Tab-separated table of C-alpha atoms in Angstrom:
chain	number	residue	atom	x	y	z
A	50	MET	CA	128.551	85.783	68.819
A	51	TYR	CA	128.819	85.854	72.619
A	52	GLN	CA	128.686	89.660	72.666
A	53	VAL	CA	125.592	89.722	70.437
A	54	VAL	CA	123.742	87.227	72.657
A	55	ARG	CA	124.779	89.123	75.764
A	56	ALA	CA	123.603	92.463	74.322
A	57	ARG	CA	120.228	90.998	73.292
A	58	LEU	CA	119.769	89.367	76.692
A	59	SER	CA	120.639	92.622	78.435
A	60	ALA	CA	118.143	94.557	76.300
A	61	LEU	CA	115.441	91.965	76.958
A	62	THR	CA	116.082	92.107	80.708
A	63	ARG	CA	115.854	95.906	80.735
A	64	ALA	CA	112.614	95.806	78.738
A	65	MET	CA	111.067	93.263	81.097
A	66	CYS	CA	112.085	95.267	84.180
A	67	SER	CA	110.641	98.498	82.822
A	68	ALA	CA	107.410	96.737	81.815
A	69	ARG	CA	107.130	95.232	85.293
A	70	ARG	CA	107.671	98.640	86.912
A	71	ARG	CA	104.957	100.214	84.771
A	72	ARG	CA	102.534	97.385	85.509
A	73	ASP	CA	103.218	97.414	89.258
A	74	ALA	CA	102.962	101.208	89.508
A	75	GLY	CA	99.378	101.208	88.260
A	76	ARG	CA	98.299	98.196	90.256
A	77	ASP	CA	99.452	99.404	93.677
A	78	ALA	CA	98.003	102.907	93.464
A	79	GLY	CA	95.981	103.774	96.578
A	80	MET	CA	97.021	100.735	98.597
A	81	VAL	CA	99.355	102.572	100.958
A	82	THR	CA	96.605	104.418	102.836
A	83	SER	CA	94.634	101.259	103.529
A	84	GLU	CA	97.761	99.466	104.712
A	85	TYR	CA	98.515	102.288	107.152
A	86	ALA	CA	94.918	102.221	108.380
A	87	MET	CA	95.044	98.472	109.013
A	88	GLY	CA	98.363	98.878	110.836
A	89	ILE	CA	96.913	101.577	113.080
A	90	VAL	CA	93.822	99.490	113.845
A	91	ALA	CA	96.016	96.497	114.729
A	92	ALA	CA	98.272	98.628	116.954
A	93	VAL	CA	95.300	100.114	118.816
A	94	ALA	CA	93.751	96.679	119.302
A	95	PHE	CA	97.044	95.351	120.671
A	96	ALA	CA	97.347	98.356	122.996
A	97	VAL	CA	93.820	97.801	124.338
A	98	VAL	CA	94.480	94.115	124.986
A	99	LEU	CA	97.804	94.913	126.672
A	100	TYR	CA	96.153	97.588	128.837
A	101	LYS	CA	93.428	95.163	129.917
A	102	VAL	CA	95.980	92.489	130.796
A	103	VAL	CA	98.237	94.856	132.752
A	104	THR	CA	95.355	96.406	134.699
A	105	SER	CA	93.780	93.059	135.594
A	106	GLY	CA	93.891	92.071	139.256
A	107	ALA	CA	96.362	89.186	139.114
A	108	VAL	CA	98.859	90.901	136.835
A	109	SER	CA	98.624	94.180	138.726
A	110	ALA	CA	99.325	92.440	142.026
A	111	GLU	CA	102.261	90.565	140.514
A	112	LEU	CA	103.739	93.758	139.069
A	113	GLN	CA	103.363	95.508	142.428
A	114	GLY	CA	105.155	92.595	144.096
A	115	ILE	CA	108.025	92.799	141.608
A	116	VAL	CA	108.390	96.553	142.134
A	117	LYS	CA	108.264	96.134	145.898
A	118	GLN	CA	110.985	93.472	145.808
A	119	ALA	CA	113.136	95.705	143.602
A	120	LEU	CA	112.762	98.658	145.967
A	121	ASP	CA	113.453	96.540	149.052
A	122	ALA	CA	116.584	94.919	147.568
A	123	ARG	CA	119.840	95.435	149.435
A	124	MET	CA	122.735	96.916	147.548
């Protein structure tokens, strides 16, 4: 009896997995391109914000001070 129940449960699990794969394959078609586009837009926006922060007066002066201290350090 245990083997029969196990075989039926295994068959049911395989059927559910294959049905889920078929359903998900049709639903996600065409989504990859839009996800890449949104990722690129987010990366460019982050790069612009980072560029503006790094090139601002206060941050630029602080970075120059750090580099100057590093170059003037005694070894």
